[in-house]
Each structure stands twice: as structure tokens, then as C-alpha cells.
Amino acid sequence: MRRSGPNSRMMERTSTSRDPPMLNHPTLDDPTDAPDLAAADTHLEASAETLRLRAELDAGLRAPDACISPKFLYDALGSKLFEAICELPEYYPTRTEAAIFARHGGAIARAVGTGATLIDLGAGNCAKAARLFPLLHPAQYVPVDISADFLQDAVERLRQRFRHIEMNALGMDFSGGDWRLPDVVRHERRLFFYPGSSIGNFTPDEALAFLRRVRAQCGADGGILIGIDLAKERAVLDAAYDDALGVTAAFNLNVLRHANRLLGADFDIRAWRHHGFYNERMGRVEMHLEARAAQQVSWHGASRRFEAGECIHTENSYKYRPSAAVGLLEQAGFAAAGVWTDERGWFAVIHARAIPPGAMH
């Protein structure tokens, strides 16, 4: 899950078939439930970006198989819930990836080099990148996240600790479309940092398209440092995405609260349940919200009846074999320079360099 990803868990997750949003929403009855996702919600209510997000959310809820893009999991509350998920014993990706960096940090730093422009996609609370600062000594740090307010708070705290590093936070959605980095981002030695296996939130075709967009902005001397969750036993995956404490369930259900705020919808969160499981045939974990009973849900300009047992698809997380992960990067225009895994082979961190256009087959 990570964020934005199909934006993703804030640090690791996103989707294939969920997407959603719309126009003016009525005033909320409870003023404490005011918008709190990104600057788009709080300050730019009539902006083109806000209208685009609402239109996306609206389209997903109208689709024959209802879906909500995982990017909408990450409003302010969703971001905090994902932080809690990362502390759960069942949720192995965060600590397994952290153990790889702890054990192989020196080798990774030698492969990557110092003084790069570190572009942190789906940065969330910026904690993962911050742990690499003493190793990579970036010349510039550019955290990117859809939850702009949450990101700005995290960067302000980081600036107090690393005053010598130039930091430029970007609140933007990089999950689709032809996104480009602004001129404030240095062009020299761009290193895209995409940990947490957020790439798994995309379908394989979407992942390839996304990585090609990243490659297009790397320049001749750029690269990517990416975390990829590897295929493993079903029981491990099922527990990771449906924990005993119910934190993942709260994280998933919160997307309906977000939809209520963004669209002026009237989802009753108590009328839905979380369902997370590993789909072995598709090679991915899926998250859904299942209607507990038949119900009618309305939002500005639209309405839909959900039957009991009908689901809204909110996230996918594809699991890769190491050879498939390397192959995906190569198709996108990268050459794998280093692959590091944990002792159990559950997770991989891969550094890949951009292949010059003339050297690509």
C-alpha cells in the first residue's frame, strides 16, 4: 500500500479497478466532519483538480462493478490509520523492508551514490526516506503525496532535523495521466524512491505505464529505488490485509467517510464491512467493502442501490516473483543494478538505472 498510488496504502498500497468523485456537495451537518484530505479539499474547492477528483470518484461509484481508487483511502485520518497498520504484527511489509535497508544500507548507498535529487513518491510521513538521509546525503529531497496537508506537516518536522537538505514538498496525484514534476525539482541525478510495494497497487499493464512515465523524467543519469512485495503463502497475505485488531478494516471503511465529504454522499459506514483476501488466480491481494444489507446511497446528482453482499472494490496489491519484477523494470527502460531481499524472500528492494534511449532495444 503506499499512497497515491494508484496512489496507494500511504506507504504501501493502491488498485486496478477502483476509481471515483463530483461537483458541489451540500453543507455537512456536522462541522467537525469538514474536509481534511488535501489542499484541494480545504482551500481550492472549485479548482479543476477538485472537480477531477470528484468526477473520478463519481465514475467509480457508477461503474457496473463499483470501485473507489485507493488514492482516496488517504485523507488525513486514513493516513494516520495507515501509520497504525504499519505497527501491526500481521503487516510484515514495512518492517521487512526496513530490515532490508538496515542490513544492506551500505551496499544500497554505494550502488545509488550520494548527492542525488531524491524524489519520494507517496511520501506519507516521510519516515522511510528520512532514514536514508544519513546514507544517501541527498542534495534535494522532494516528497510527493496526494494528502498535501499531511505531507506539509511531515516536511516541516523534517526541516528541523535536516536543515542542510533542500526540501520541496509537492501535493499532487501521480497515479495516472501525464504528470510532470515542476521546475523547482533539480534535473541532476534524479532518484525516484518508491518503497512499500506501492507498485503492486497497479495492474501489471498500469505498472508498466507508470514506470515508463517515471523513466521519462529520470534524465540520462537518473534511476529508481523501489520496494516490491514478493509472492508468498496465502495465510501470511490474508492476515496482513485483514488484521485481528480491525485497523485495516477501519482504514478501508474510512474511504466511505471520505466519499461522504467529497461528494456529499450519505454512506452509512455501519452498513458496510471490510473484506481483504488473497486472490491466488490473479496473484494479488484485494480489498473490498461489502454491503451488510440492501441500501440506497445518494450523492450530488446521482444515486445507487447496493444489494446485500454487493461490494465496492477499493484496492489491489499484486505480488511479484523477483524475475518478474526485474523484467517489469527492464520493459520500462531501466536496468537493475542491485536486488536485495530479506532472509525469507518475502520482499525485495531494487535499484535500477535509467537506460539511455539509444541503448534500449
mmCIF file of C-alpha atoms in Angstrom:
data_model
loop_
_atom_site.group_PDB
_atom_site.id
_atom_site.type_symbol
_atom_site.label_atom_id
_atom_site.label_comp_id
_atom_site.label_asym_id
_atom_site.label_seq_id
_atom_site.Cartn_x
_atom_site.Cartn_y
_atom_site.Cartn_z
ATOM 1 C CA MET A 1 0.000 0.000 0.000
ATOM 2 C CA ARG A 2 1.759 3.303 -0.043
ATOM 3 C CA ARG A 3 -0.061 6.322 -1.273
ATOM 4 C CA SER A 4 -1.336 7.921 -4.218
ATOM 5 C CA GLY A 5 -0.827 5.282 -5.941
ATOM 6 C CA PRO A 6 -2.919 4.202 -7.891
ATOM 7 C CA ASN A 7 -1.632 6.166 -5.129
ATOM 8 C CA SER A 8 -1.723 3.925 -2.709
ATOM 9 C CA ARG A 9 -1.597 2.429 1.431
ATOM 10 C CA MET A 10 0.043 5.523 2.379
ATOM 11 C CA MET A 11 3.230 3.670 2.469
ATOM 12 C CA GLU A 12 2.202 0.681 0.599
ATOM 13 C CA ARG A 13 -0.985 0.063 -1.430
ATOM 14 C CA THR A 14 -3.418 1.152 -4.361
ATOM 15 C CA SER A 15 -5.729 -0.523 -7.136
ATOM 16 C CA THR A 16 -6.729 -1.779 -10.521
ATOM 17 C CA SER A 17 -10.385 -1.317 -10.622
ATOM 18 C CA ARG A 18 -11.415 1.295 -8.168
ATOM 19 C CA ASP A 19 -11.930 4.839 -9.102
ATOM 20 C CA PRO A 20 -14.306 7.824 -8.129
ATOM 21 C CA PRO A 21 -15.836 11.999 -7.382
ATOM 22 C CA MET A 22 -18.135 15.002 -8.403
ATOM 23 C CA LEU A 23 -19.464 18.559 -8.209
ATOM 24 C CA ASN A 24 -20.811 20.774 -5.459
ATOM 25 C CA HIS A 25 -21.595 18.886 -2.288
ATOM 26 C CA PRO A 26 -24.066 20.131 0.307
ATOM 27 C CA THR A 27 -23.004 21.636 3.579
ATOM 28 C CA LEU A 28 -22.156 18.942 6.111
ATOM 29 C CA ASP A 29 -24.428 18.687 9.115
ATOM 30 C CA ASP A 30 -21.515 18.033 11.438
ATOM 31 C CA PRO A 31 -18.921 20.824 11.225
ATOM 32 C CA THR A 32 -16.341 18.524 12.779
ATOM 33 C CA ASP A 33 -16.572 16.355 9.660
ATOM 34 C CA ALA A 34 -15.210 19.128 7.489
ATOM 35 C CA PRO A 35 -12.876 18.356 4.594
ATOM 36 C CA ASP A 36 -9.418 17.358 5.717
ATOM 37 C CA LEU A 37 -7.819 15.443 2.832
ATOM 38 C CA ALA A 38 -5.641 17.714 0.784
ATOM 39 C CA ALA A 39 -5.392 21.365 -0.024
ATOM 40 C CA ALA A 40 -7.703 20.621 -2.946
ATOM 41 C CA ASP A 41 -10.471 19.832 -0.457
ATOM 42 C CA THR A 42 -9.832 22.546 2.067
ATOM 43 C CA HIS A 43 -8.750 25.549 0.077
ATOM 44 C CA LEU A 44 -9.429 25.004 -3.626
ATOM 45 C CA GLU A 45 -12.972 23.708 -3.571
ATOM 46 C CA ALA A 46 -13.802 24.931 -7.079
ATOM 47 C CA SER A 47 -10.431 24.074 -8.617
ATOM 48 C CA ALA A 48 -10.057 21.914 -11.677
ATOM 49 C CA GLU A 49 -8.182 19.318 -9.609
ATOM 50 C CA THR A 50 -11.015 19.057 -7.075
ATOM 51 C CA LEU A 51 -13.579 18.692 -9.829
ATOM 52 C CA ARG A 52 -11.434 15.998 -11.454
ATOM 53 C CA LEU A 53 -11.201 14.040 -8.210
ATOM 54 C CA ARG A 54 -14.941 14.278 -7.657
ATOM 55 C CA ALA A 55 -15.614 13.172 -11.216
ATOM 56 C CA GLU A 56 -13.282 10.189 -10.768
ATOM 57 C CA LEU A 57 -14.968 9.148 -7.536
ATOM 58 C CA ASP A 58 -18.414 9.585 -9.088
ATOM 59 C CA ALA A 59 -17.469 7.465 -12.112
ATOM 60 C CA GLY A 60 -16.199 4.629 -9.938
ATOM 61 C CA LEU A 61 -19.367 4.513 -7.863
ATOM 62 C CA ARG A 62 -21.490 4.483 -11.018
ATOM 63 C CA ALA A 63 -19.482 1.675 -12.661
ATOM 64 C CA PRO A 64 -21.187 -1.727 -13.094
ATOM 65 C CA ASP A 65 -18.707 -3.138 -10.583
ATOM 66 C CA ALA A 66 -18.428 -0.268 -8.128
ATOM 67 C CA CYS A 67 -14.910 0.805 -7.241
ATOM 68 C CA ILE A 68 -13.018 3.555 -5.444
ATOM 69 C CA SER A 69 -9.396 4.284 -6.277
ATOM 70 C CA PRO A 70 -7.071 3.524 -3.362
ATOM 71 C CA LYS A 71 -5.781 7.080 -3.525
ATOM 72 C CA PHE A 72 -8.991 8.083 -1.727
ATOM 73 C CA LEU A 73 -8.003 5.944 1.254
ATOM 74 C CA TYR A 74 -5.502 8.628 2.201
ATOM 75 C CA ASP A 75 -7.293 11.576 3.680
ATOM 76 C CA ALA A 76 -5.843 12.875 6.949
ATOM 77 C CA LEU A 77 -7.489 10.181 9.075
ATOM 78 C CA GLY A 78 -6.695 7.457 6.535
ATOM 79 C CA SER A 79 -3.047 8.474 6.575
ATOM 80 C CA LYS A 80 -2.927 8.139 10.364
ATOM 81 C CA LEU A 81 -4.696 4.778 10.232
ATOM 82 C CA PHE A 82 -2.142 3.531 7.743
ATOM 83 C CA GLU A 83 0.626 4.543 10.120
ATOM 84 C CA ALA A 84 -1.087 2.362 12.720
ATOM 85 C CA ILE A 85 -1.318 -0.511 10.231
ATOM 86 C CA CYS A 86 2.434 -0.378 9.776
ATOM 87 C CA GLU A 87 2.833 -1.114 13.503
ATOM 88 C CA LEU A 88 0.686 -4.269 13.412
ATOM 89 C CA PRO A 89 2.394 -7.654 13.834
ATOM 90 C CA GLU A 90 0.467 -9.032 10.859
ATOM 91 C CA TYR A 91 1.568 -6.288 8.481
ATOM 92 C CA TYR A 92 5.030 -7.516 7.511
ATOM 93 C CA PRO A 93 5.925 -5.256 4.508
ATOM 94 C CA THR A 94 7.001 -2.178 6.467
ATOM 95 C CA ARG A 95 9.297 -3.869 8.960
ATOM 96 C CA THR A 96 10.610 -6.382 6.388
ATOM 97 C CA GLU A 97 11.564 -3.595 4.014
ATOM 98 C CA ALA A 98 13.079 -1.634 6.907
ATOM 99 C CA ALA A 99 15.168 -4.680 7.846
ATOM 100 C CA ILE A 100 16.497 -4.874 4.278
ATOM 101 C CA PHE A 101 17.595 -1.237 4.425
ATOM 102 C CA ALA A 102 19.134 -1.768 7.862
ATOM 103 C CA ARG A 103 21.068 -4.823 6.767
ATOM 104 C CA HIS A 104 22.063 -3.720 3.271
ATOM 105 C CA GLY A 105 22.028 0.076 3.649
ATOM 106 C CA GLY A 106 25.739 0.421 2.985
ATOM 107 C CA ALA A 107 25.580 -1.618 -0.213
ATOM 108 C CA ILE A 108 22.495 0.257 -1.366
ATOM 109 C CA ALA A 109 24.206 3.601 -0.707
ATOM 110 C CA ARG A 110 27.277 2.528 -2.683
ATOM 111 C CA ALA A 111 25.079 1.478 -5.599
ATOM 112 C CA VAL A 112 22.961 4.625 -5.550
ATOM 113 C CA GLY A 113 25.657 7.152 -4.660
ATOM 114 C CA THR A 114 25.326 10.398 -2.724
ATOM 115 C CA GLY A 115 24.139 13.873 -3.676
ATOM 116 C CA ALA A 116 21.088 12.765 -5.662
ATOM 117 C CA THR A 117 17.790 14.549 -6.122
ATOM 118 C CA LEU A 118 15.648 12.210 -4.016
ATOM 119 C CA ILE A 119 12.033 12.178 -5.240
ATOM 120 C CA ASP A 120 9.862 10.327 -2.729
ATOM 121 C CA LEU A 121 6.652 9.127 -4.406
ATOM 122 C CA GLY A 122 3.764 8.624 -1.986
ATOM 123 C CA ALA A 123 5.905 10.018 0.801
ATOM 124 C CA GLY A 124 3.281 9.984 3.552
ATOM 125 C CA ASN A 125 5.055 10.895 6.782
ATOM 126 C CA CYS A 126 8.465 10.866 5.010
ATOM 127 C CA ALA A 127 9.866 8.463 7.619
ATOM 128 C CA LYS A 128 11.241 5.920 5.155
ATOM 129 C CA ALA A 129 13.194 8.469 3.158
ATOM 130 C CA ALA A 130 14.416 10.235 6.303
ATOM 131 C CA ARG A 131 16.068 7.026 7.489
ATOM 132 C CA LEU A 132 18.126 7.046 4.287
ATOM 133 C CA PHE A 133 19.357 10.636 4.579
ATOM 134 C CA PRO A 134 22.480 9.717 6.606
ATOM 135 C CA LEU A 135 23.381 7.153 3.921
ATOM 136 C CA LEU A 136 22.422 8.941 0.697
ATOM 137 C CA HIS A 137 23.051 12.595 1.668
ATOM 138 C CA PRO A 138 20.637 13.901 -0.971
ATOM 139 C CA ALA A 139 21.220 17.352 -2.449
ATOM 140 C CA GLN A 140 17.464 17.876 -2.632
ATOM 141 C CA TYR A 141 14.531 15.992 -1.137
ATOM 142 C CA VAL A 142 11.184 16.144 -2.989
ATOM 143 C CA PRO A 143 8.378 14.298 -1.163
ATOM 144 C CA VAL A 144 5.250 13.822 -3.280
ATOM 145 C CA ASP A 145 1.867 12.811 -1.882
ATOM 146 C CA ILE A 146 -1.824 13.249 -2.625
ATOM 147 C CA SER A 147 -2.519 14.236 1.001
ATOM 148 C CA ALA A 148 -0.923 17.671 0.838
ATOM 149 C CA ASP A 149 -1.725 18.904 4.350
ATOM 150 C CA PHE A 150 -0.418 15.711 5.972
ATOM 151 C CA LEU A 151 2.714 15.959 3.833
ATOM 152 C CA GLN A 152 3.431 19.590 4.692
ATOM 153 C CA ASP A 153 3.271 18.817 8.416
ATOM 154 C CA ALA A 154 5.749 15.959 7.975
ATOM 155 C CA VAL A 155 8.169 18.073 5.936
ATOM 156 C CA GLU A 156 8.116 20.908 8.459
ATOM 157 C CA ARG A 157 9.234 18.462 11.132
ATOM 158 C CA LEU A 158 11.972 17.083 8.849
ATOM 159 C CA ARG A 159 13.341 20.541 8.081
ATOM 160 C CA GLN A 160 14.085 20.995 11.759
ATOM 161 C CA ARG A 161 16.259 17.879 11.752
ATOM 162 C CA PHE A 162 17.966 18.210 8.356
ATOM 163 C CA ARG A 163 18.452 21.924 7.775
ATOM 164 C CA HIS A 164 21.244 21.325 5.249
ATOM 165 C CA ILE A 165 18.970 19.480 2.796
ATOM 166 C CA GLU A 166 16.844 21.480 0.382
ATOM 167 C CA MET A 167 13.248 20.256 0.636
ATOM 168 C CA ASN A 168 10.357 20.944 -1.727
ATOM 169 C CA ALA A 169 7.088 19.189 -0.900
ATOM 170 C CA LEU A 170 4.616 18.529 -3.723
ATOM 171 C CA GLY A 171 0.941 17.791 -3.100
ATOM 172 C CA MET A 172 -0.123 16.013 -6.269
ATOM 173 C CA ASP A 173 -1.698 12.863 -7.664
ATOM 174 C CA PHE A 174 0.870 10.872 -9.634
ATOM 175 C CA SER A 175 -1.198 7.695 -10.003
ATOM 176 C CA GLY A 176 -2.241 8.275 -13.585
ATOM 177 C CA GLY A 177 -2.153 10.627 -16.500
ATOM 178 C CA ASP A 178 0.791 12.560 -17.857
ATOM 179 C CA TRP A 179 2.045 14.094 -14.602
ATOM 180 C CA ARG A 180 5.260 16.065 -14.649
ATOM 181 C CA LEU A 181 7.476 17.478 -11.945
ATOM 182 C CA PRO A 182 7.710 21.279 -11.699
ATOM 183 C CA ASP A 183 10.883 23.208 -12.468
ATOM 184 C CA VAL A 184 11.697 23.535 -8.766
ATOM 185 C CA VAL A 185 12.864 19.908 -8.883
ATOM 186 C CA ARG A 186 16.518 19.620 -9.869
ATOM 187 C CA HIS A 187 17.202 17.694 -13.083
ATOM 188 C CA GLU A 188 20.572 16.345 -11.983
ATOM 189 C CA ARG A 189 20.745 12.749 -10.769
ATOM 190 C CA ARG A 190 17.079 12.217 -10.099
ATOM 191 C CA LEU A 191 16.486 9.158 -7.932
ATOM 192 C CA PHE A 192 12.831 8.180 -7.647
ATOM 193 C CA PHE A 193 12.131 6.465 -4.325
ATOM 194 C CA TYR A 194 9.045 4.250 -4.387
ATOM 195 C CA PRO A 195 9.125 1.941 -1.350
ATOM 196 C CA GLY A 196 6.438 -0.110 0.329
ATOM 197 C CA SER A 197 5.459 -2.088 -2.772
ATOM 198 C CA SER A 198 3.028 0.592 -3.901
ATOM 199 C CA ILE A 199 3.746 -0.583 -7.436
ATOM 200 C CA GLY A 200 1.566 -3.572 -6.557
ATOM 201 C CA ASN A 201 -1.479 -1.331 -6.431
ATOM 202 C CA PHE A 202 -1.359 -1.096 -10.215
ATOM 203 C CA THR A 203 -2.290 -3.846 -12.622
ATOM 204 C CA PRO A 204 0.816 -5.124 -14.456
ATOM 205 C CA ASP A 205 -0.081 -3.017 -17.518
ATOM 206 C CA GLU A 206 -0.682 0.057 -15.354
ATOM 207 C CA ALA A 207 2.568 -0.573 -13.505
ATOM 208 C CA LEU A 208 4.493 -0.658 -16.782
ATOM 209 C CA ALA A 209 2.875 2.579 -17.966
ATOM 210 C CA PHE A 210 3.614 4.228 -14.613
ATOM 211 C CA LEU A 211 7.264 3.151 -14.614
ATOM 212 C CA ARG A 212 7.667 4.420 -18.162
ATOM 213 C CA ARG A 213 6.388 7.828 -17.030
ATOM 214 C CA VAL A 214 8.931 7.769 -14.213
ATOM 215 C CA ARG A 215 11.667 6.775 -16.659
ATOM 216 C CA ALA A 216 10.748 9.706 -18.916
ATOM 217 C CA GLN A 217 11.518 12.115 -16.054
ATOM 218 C CA CYS A 218 14.726 10.452 -14.874
ATOM 219 C CA GLY A 219 17.064 12.044 -17.363
ATOM 220 C CA ALA A 220 20.200 10.316 -18.588
ATOM 221 C CA ASP A 221 21.728 9.903 -15.116
ATOM 222 C CA GLY A 222 18.631 9.054 -13.069
ATOM 223 C CA GLY A 223 17.219 5.904 -11.587
ATOM 224 C CA ILE A 224 14.707 4.332 -9.229
ATOM 225 C CA LEU A 225 14.904 2.686 -5.804
ATOM 226 C CA ILE A 226 11.761 0.613 -5.420
ATOM 227 C CA GLY A 227 10.264 -1.787 -2.903
ATOM 228 C CA ILE A 228 8.381 -4.814 -4.230
ATOM 229 C CA ASP A 229 6.360 -7.296 -2.218
ATOM 230 C CA LEU A 230 7.069 -10.856 -3.319
ATOM 231 C CA ALA A 231 4.728 -13.824 -3.710
ATOM 232 C CA LYS A 232 4.302 -15.889 -0.534
ATOM 233 C CA GLU A 233 1.926 -18.091 1.444
ATOM 234 C CA ARG A 234 -1.752 -17.158 1.329
ATOM 235 C CA ALA A 235 -2.155 -17.233 5.125
ATOM 236 C CA VAL A 236 0.522 -14.562 5.568
ATOM 237 C CA LEU A 237 -1.117 -12.301 2.991
ATOM 238 C CA ASP A 238 -4.666 -12.765 4.293
ATOM 239 C CA ALA A 239 -3.595 -11.823 7.820
ATOM 240 C CA ALA A 240 -1.639 -8.788 6.635
ATOM 241 C CA TYR A 241 -4.686 -7.273 4.933
ATOM 242 C CA ASP A 242 -7.332 -8.305 7.478
ATOM 243 C CA ASP A 243 -5.708 -7.922 10.893
ATOM 244 C CA ALA A 244 -7.237 -9.214 14.119
ATOM 245 C CA LEU A 245 -7.463 -5.761 15.699
ATOM 246 C CA GLY A 246 -9.515 -4.374 12.816
ATOM 247 C CA VAL A 247 -7.249 -1.437 11.965
ATOM 248 C CA THR A 248 -7.183 -2.328 8.260
ATOM 249 C CA ALA A 249 -10.971 -2.582 8.358
ATOM 250 C CA ALA A 250 -11.187 0.939 9.805
ATOM 251 C CA PHE A 251 -8.722 2.182 7.177
ATOM 252 C CA ASN A 252 -10.843 0.729 4.384
ATOM 253 C CA LEU A 253 -14.195 1.862 5.817
ATOM 254 C CA ASN A 254 -12.868 5.394 6.249
ATOM 255 C CA VAL A 255 -12.907 5.783 2.461
ATOM 256 C CA LEU A 256 -16.718 5.959 2.688
ATOM 257 C CA ARG A 257 -16.398 8.816 5.176
ATOM 258 C CA HIS A 258 -14.110 10.499 2.670
ATOM 259 C CA ALA A 259 -16.636 9.911 -0.138
ATOM 260 C CA ASN A 260 -19.368 11.442 2.017
ATOM 261 C CA ARG A 261 -17.273 14.535 2.482
ATOM 262 C CA LEU A 262 -16.011 14.839 -1.076
ATOM 263 C CA LEU A 263 -19.290 14.053 -2.867
ATOM 264 C CA GLY A 264 -21.873 14.931 -0.246
ATOM 265 C CA ALA A 265 -22.795 11.229 -0.220
ATOM 266 C CA ASP A 266 -24.789 9.517 2.533
ATOM 267 C CA PHE A 267 -22.940 6.239 3.050
ATOM 268 C CA ASP A 268 -23.748 4.716 6.450
ATOM 269 C CA ILE A 269 -20.365 3.263 7.438
ATOM 270 C CA ARG A 270 -22.035 0.880 9.875
ATOM 271 C CA ALA A 271 -23.853 -0.757 6.956
ATOM 272 C CA TRP A 272 -20.591 -1.978 5.387
ATOM 273 C CA ARG A 273 -17.876 -4.484 6.286
ATOM 274 C CA HIS A 274 -14.232 -4.825 5.231
ATOM 275 C CA HIS A 275 -13.186 -7.851 3.181
ATOM 276 C CA GLY A 276 -9.492 -8.406 2.418
ATOM 277 C CA PHE A 277 -8.114 -11.606 0.881
ATOM 278 C CA TYR A 278 -5.523 -13.074 -1.476
ATOM 279 C CA ASN A 279 -6.811 -13.867 -4.974
ATOM 280 C CA GLU A 280 -4.437 -16.641 -5.986
ATOM 281 C CA ARG A 281 -5.586 -16.784 -9.598
ATOM 282 C CA MET A 282 -4.851 -13.087 -10.108
ATOM 283 C CA GLY A 283 -1.732 -13.078 -7.925
ATOM 284 C CA ARG A 284 -2.950 -10.159 -5.842
ATOM 285 C CA VAL A 285 -4.470 -9.207 -2.507
ATOM 286 C CA GLU A 286 -7.834 -7.486 -2.894
ATOM 287 C CA MET A 287 -9.682 -5.166 -0.546
ATOM 288 C CA HIS A 288 -13.422 -4.676 -0.831
ATOM 289 C CA LEU A 289 -16.236 -3.100 1.143
ATOM 290 C CA GLU A 290 -19.286 -5.379 1.332
ATOM 291 C CA ALA A 291 -22.822 -4.153 1.945
ATOM 292 C CA ARG A 292 -24.268 -5.775 5.080
ATOM 293 C CA ALA A 293 -27.821 -5.202 3.809
ATOM 294 C CA ALA A 294 -29.595 -3.770 0.777
ATOM 295 C CA GLN A 295 -29.382 0.018 0.794
ATOM 296 C CA GLN A 296 -29.751 3.131 -1.333
ATOM 297 C CA VAL A 297 -26.828 5.556 -1.414
ATOM 298 C CA SER A 298 -27.174 9.054 -2.837
ATOM 299 C CA TRP A 299 -24.720 11.795 -3.685
ATOM 300 C CA HIS A 300 -24.919 15.027 -5.602
ATOM 301 C CA GLY A 301 -26.735 14.287 -8.870
ATOM 302 C CA ALA A 302 -26.697 10.505 -8.516
ATOM 303 C CA SER A 303 -27.995 7.544 -6.548
ATOM 304 C CA ARG A 304 -27.298 3.817 -6.490
ATOM 305 C CA ARG A 305 -28.872 0.799 -4.853
ATOM 306 C CA PHE A 306 -26.452 -1.720 -3.358
ATOM 307 C CA GLU A 307 -27.812 -5.190 -2.679
ATOM 308 C CA ALA A 308 -26.777 -7.171 0.382
ATOM 309 C CA GLY A 309 -23.381 -8.721 -0.308
ATOM 310 C CA GLU A 310 -22.574 -6.326 -3.159
ATOM 311 C CA CYS A 311 -19.038 -4.939 -2.975
ATOM 312 C CA ILE A 312 -17.070 -1.799 -3.702
ATOM 313 C CA HIS A 313 -13.524 -2.663 -4.789
ATOM 314 C CA THR A 314 -11.051 -0.355 -3.072
ATOM 315 C CA GLU A 315 -7.576 -1.801 -3.561
ATOM 316 C CA ASN A 316 -5.373 -4.420 -5.200
ATOM 317 C CA SER A 317 -1.844 -5.344 -4.221
ATOM 318 C CA TYR A 318 -0.070 -7.536 -6.758
ATOM 319 C CA LYS A 319 2.707 -9.810 -5.526
ATOM 320 C CA TYR A 320 5.695 -10.433 -7.811
ATOM 321 C CA ARG A 321 8.371 -13.028 -8.281
ATOM 322 C CA PRO A 322 11.862 -11.435 -8.378
ATOM 323 C CA SER A 323 12.425 -12.235 -12.066
ATOM 324 C CA ALA A 324 9.064 -10.697 -12.995
ATOM 325 C CA ALA A 325 9.856 -7.534 -11.026
ATOM 326 C CA VAL A 326 13.213 -7.110 -12.774
ATOM 327 C CA GLY A 327 11.570 -7.803 -16.124
ATOM 328 C CA LEU A 328 8.960 -5.120 -15.495
ATOM 329 C CA LEU A 329 11.658 -2.536 -14.795
ATOM 330 C CA GLU A 330 13.569 -3.535 -17.911
ATOM 331 C CA GLN A 331 10.466 -3.143 -20.071
ATOM 332 C CA ALA A 332 10.049 0.361 -18.656
ATOM 333 C CA GLY A 333 13.581 1.394 -19.642
ATOM 334 C CA PHE A 334 15.575 0.608 -16.513
ATOM 335 C CA ALA A 335 18.484 -1.769 -15.909
ATOM 336 C CA ALA A 336 18.510 -3.448 -12.499
ATOM 337 C CA ALA A 337 21.752 -2.550 -10.747
ATOM 338 C CA GLY A 338 21.088 -4.274 -7.436
ATOM 339 C CA VAL A 339 18.481 -6.521 -5.823
ATOM 340 C CA TRP A 340 18.313 -7.009 -2.048
ATOM 341 C CA THR A 341 15.888 -9.314 -0.217
ATOM 342 C CA ASP A 342 15.193 -10.434 3.334
ATOM 343 C CA GLU A 343 16.185 -13.889 4.557
ATOM 344 C CA ARG A 344 12.716 -15.349 3.938
ATOM 345 C CA GLY A 345 12.456 -13.920 0.437
ATOM 346 C CA TRP A 346 9.269 -12.021 1.287
ATOM 347 C CA PHE A 347 10.276 -8.606 -0.004
ATOM 348 C CA ALA A 348 12.766 -7.037 -2.403
ATOM 349 C CA VAL A 349 14.392 -3.630 -2.731
ATOM 350 C CA ILE A 350 15.655 -2.973 -6.245
ATOM 351 C CA HIS A 351 17.876 -0.195 -7.528
ATOM 352 C CA ALA A 352 17.633 0.302 -11.281
ATOM 353 C CA ARG A 353 19.349 2.857 -13.502
ATOM 354 C CA ALA A 354 17.719 4.581 -16.434
ATOM 355 C CA ILE A 355 18.834 3.067 -19.741
ATOM 356 C CA PRO A 356 19.880 5.748 -22.242
ATOM 357 C CA PRO A 357 17.323 5.870 -25.091
ATOM 358 C CA GLY A 358 19.911 4.869 -27.691
ATOM 359 C CA ALA A 359 20.831 1.758 -25.700
ATOM 360 C CA MET A 360 17.270 0.435 -25.437
ATOM 361 C CA HIS A 361 16.256 -2.424 -27.703
#
